[in-house]
mmCIF file of C-alpha atoms in Angstrom:
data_model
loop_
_atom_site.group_PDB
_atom_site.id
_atom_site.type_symbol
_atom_site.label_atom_id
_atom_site.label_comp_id
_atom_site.label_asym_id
_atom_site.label_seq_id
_atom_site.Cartn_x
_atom_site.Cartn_y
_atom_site.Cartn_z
ATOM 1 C CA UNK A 1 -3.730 6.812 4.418
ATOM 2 C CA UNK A 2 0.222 7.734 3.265
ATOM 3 C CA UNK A 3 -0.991 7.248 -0.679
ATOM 4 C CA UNK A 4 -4.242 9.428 0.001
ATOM 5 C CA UNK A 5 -3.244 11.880 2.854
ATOM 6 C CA UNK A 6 -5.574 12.224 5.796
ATOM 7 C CA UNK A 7 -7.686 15.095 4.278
ATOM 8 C CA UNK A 8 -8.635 12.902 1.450
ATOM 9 C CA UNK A 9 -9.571 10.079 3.814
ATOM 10 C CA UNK A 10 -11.402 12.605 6.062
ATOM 11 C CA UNK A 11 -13.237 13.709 2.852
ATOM 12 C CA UNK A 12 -13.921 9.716 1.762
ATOM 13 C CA UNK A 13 -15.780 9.411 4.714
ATOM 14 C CA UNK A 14 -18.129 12.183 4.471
ATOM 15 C CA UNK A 15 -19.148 10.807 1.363
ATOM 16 C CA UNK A 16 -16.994 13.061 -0.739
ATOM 17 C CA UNK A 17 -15.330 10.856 -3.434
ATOM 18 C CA UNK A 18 -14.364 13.546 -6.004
ATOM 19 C CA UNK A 19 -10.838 13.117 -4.573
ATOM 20 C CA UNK A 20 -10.583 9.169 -4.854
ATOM 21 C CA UNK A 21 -12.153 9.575 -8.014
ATOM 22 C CA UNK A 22 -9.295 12.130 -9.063
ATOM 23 C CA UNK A 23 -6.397 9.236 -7.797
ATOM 24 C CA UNK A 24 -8.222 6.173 -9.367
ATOM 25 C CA UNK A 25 -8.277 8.290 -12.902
ATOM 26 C CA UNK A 26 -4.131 8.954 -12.581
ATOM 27 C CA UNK A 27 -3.910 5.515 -11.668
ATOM 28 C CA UNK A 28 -6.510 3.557 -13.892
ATOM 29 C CA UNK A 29 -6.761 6.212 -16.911
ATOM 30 C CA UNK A 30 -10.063 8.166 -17.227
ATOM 31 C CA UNK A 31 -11.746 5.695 -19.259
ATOM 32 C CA UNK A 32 -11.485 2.766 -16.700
ATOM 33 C CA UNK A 33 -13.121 5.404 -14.290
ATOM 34 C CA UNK A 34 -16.003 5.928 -16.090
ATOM 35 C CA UNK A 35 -16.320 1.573 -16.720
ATOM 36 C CA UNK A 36 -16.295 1.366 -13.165
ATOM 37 C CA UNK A 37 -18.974 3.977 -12.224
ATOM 38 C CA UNK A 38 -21.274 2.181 -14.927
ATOM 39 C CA UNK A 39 -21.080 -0.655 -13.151
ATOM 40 C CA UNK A 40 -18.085 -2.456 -15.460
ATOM 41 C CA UNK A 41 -15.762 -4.150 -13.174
ATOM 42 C CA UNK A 42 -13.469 -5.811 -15.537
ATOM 43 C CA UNK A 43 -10.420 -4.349 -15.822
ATOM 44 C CA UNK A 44 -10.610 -3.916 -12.228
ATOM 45 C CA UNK A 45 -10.806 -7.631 -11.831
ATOM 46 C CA UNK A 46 -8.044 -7.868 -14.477
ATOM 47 C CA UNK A 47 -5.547 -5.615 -12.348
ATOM 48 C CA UNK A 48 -6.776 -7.218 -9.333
ATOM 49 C CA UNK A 49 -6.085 -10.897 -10.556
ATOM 50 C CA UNK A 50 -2.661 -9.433 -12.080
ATOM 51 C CA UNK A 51 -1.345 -8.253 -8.620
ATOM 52 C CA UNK A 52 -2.345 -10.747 -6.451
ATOM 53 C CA UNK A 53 -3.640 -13.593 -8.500
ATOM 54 C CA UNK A 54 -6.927 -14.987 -9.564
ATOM 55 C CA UNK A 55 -6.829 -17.690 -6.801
ATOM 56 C CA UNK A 56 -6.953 -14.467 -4.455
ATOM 57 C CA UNK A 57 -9.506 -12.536 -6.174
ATOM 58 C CA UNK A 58 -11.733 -15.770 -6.742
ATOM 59 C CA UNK A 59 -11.539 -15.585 -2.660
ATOM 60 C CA UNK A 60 -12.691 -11.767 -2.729
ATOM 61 C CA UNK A 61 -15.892 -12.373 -5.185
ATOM 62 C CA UNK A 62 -16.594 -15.112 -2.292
ATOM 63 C CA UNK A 63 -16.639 -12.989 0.284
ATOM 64 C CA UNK A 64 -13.035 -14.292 1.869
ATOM 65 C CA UNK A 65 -10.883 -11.000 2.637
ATOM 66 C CA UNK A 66 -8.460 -13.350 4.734
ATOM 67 C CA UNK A 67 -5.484 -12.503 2.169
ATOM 68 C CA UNK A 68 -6.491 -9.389 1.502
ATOM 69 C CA UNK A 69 -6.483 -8.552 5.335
ATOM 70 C CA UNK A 70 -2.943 -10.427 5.664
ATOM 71 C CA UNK A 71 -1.173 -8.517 3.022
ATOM 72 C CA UNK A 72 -2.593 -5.096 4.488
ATOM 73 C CA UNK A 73 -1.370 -6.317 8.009
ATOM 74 C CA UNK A 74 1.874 -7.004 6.094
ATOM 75 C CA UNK A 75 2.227 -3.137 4.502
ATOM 76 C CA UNK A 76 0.991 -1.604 8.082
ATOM 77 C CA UNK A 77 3.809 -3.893 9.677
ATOM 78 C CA UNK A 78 6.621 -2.627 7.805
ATOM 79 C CA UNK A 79 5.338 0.819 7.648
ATOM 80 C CA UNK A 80 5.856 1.074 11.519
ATOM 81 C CA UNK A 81 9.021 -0.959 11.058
ATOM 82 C CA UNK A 82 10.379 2.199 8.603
ATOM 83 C CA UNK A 83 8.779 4.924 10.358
ATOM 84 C CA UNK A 84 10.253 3.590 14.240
ATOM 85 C CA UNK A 85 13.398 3.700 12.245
ATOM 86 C CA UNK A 86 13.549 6.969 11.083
ATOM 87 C CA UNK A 87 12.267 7.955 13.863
ATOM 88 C CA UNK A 88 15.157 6.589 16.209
ATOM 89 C CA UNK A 89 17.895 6.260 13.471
ATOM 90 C CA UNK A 90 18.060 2.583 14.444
ATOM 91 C CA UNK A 91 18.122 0.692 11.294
ATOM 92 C CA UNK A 92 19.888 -2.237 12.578
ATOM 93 C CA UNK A 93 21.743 -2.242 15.696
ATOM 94 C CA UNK A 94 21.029 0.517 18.524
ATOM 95 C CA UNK A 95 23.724 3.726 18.260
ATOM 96 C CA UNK A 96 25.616 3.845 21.746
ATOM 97 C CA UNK A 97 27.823 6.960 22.394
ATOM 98 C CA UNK A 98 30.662 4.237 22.524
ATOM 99 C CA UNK A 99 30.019 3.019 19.358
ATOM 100 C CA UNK A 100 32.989 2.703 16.743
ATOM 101 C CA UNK A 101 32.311 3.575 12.814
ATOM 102 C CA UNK A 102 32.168 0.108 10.863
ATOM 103 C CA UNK A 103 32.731 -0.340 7.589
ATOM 104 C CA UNK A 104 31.129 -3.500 7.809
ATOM 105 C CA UNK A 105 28.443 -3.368 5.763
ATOM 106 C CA UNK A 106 29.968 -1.291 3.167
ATOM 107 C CA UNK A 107 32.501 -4.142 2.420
ATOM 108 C CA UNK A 108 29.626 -6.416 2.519
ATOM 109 C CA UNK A 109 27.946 -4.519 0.026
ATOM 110 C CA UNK A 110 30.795 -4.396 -2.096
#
């Protein structure tokens, strides 16, 4: 949803695709589009197998979404890791009305 924005999903789902057709032709170049609705997978299977391996996409063609539901799991995870975060301001420790200004990690950094 954060790459496509909720209208677009809302649209996916009613069938409209004009919008994730729009996004796959900025990502994947007009040409690949237009392989892809003729039925031409290949370059999609060549990206595919160049992100997350051709052990992992052999799985996919087989019907095994295991990874593929592990690494999304994975994204989601840390997405509600960042968001909690910048939602609270808590990045690492909890902020206390006590607390004193460190310079920790800045020297740690350095």
């Amino acid at each position: 949803e954060s790459i496509l924005g909720e209208e677009t999903i809302e649209k996916i789902k009613q069938g409209d695709l004009t919008e994730l057709i729009r996004v796959g032709e900025s990502l994947l170049g007009e040409e690949t589009i237009d392989k892809i609705k003729q039925g031409d997978l290949s370059e999609v299977m060549q990206l595919g197998e160049s992100i997350l391996g051709e052990e992992t996409v052999e799985k996919i063609k087989q019907g095994d979404l295991s990874e593929v539901i592990q690494m999304g799991e994975k994204v989601l995870e840390k997405e509600t890791k960042e968001d909690k975060e910048i939602e609270t301001g808590d990045e690492d420790t909890p902020l206390s009305p006590d607390s004193e200004p460190s310079t920790q990690k800045l020297v740690d950094e350095l």
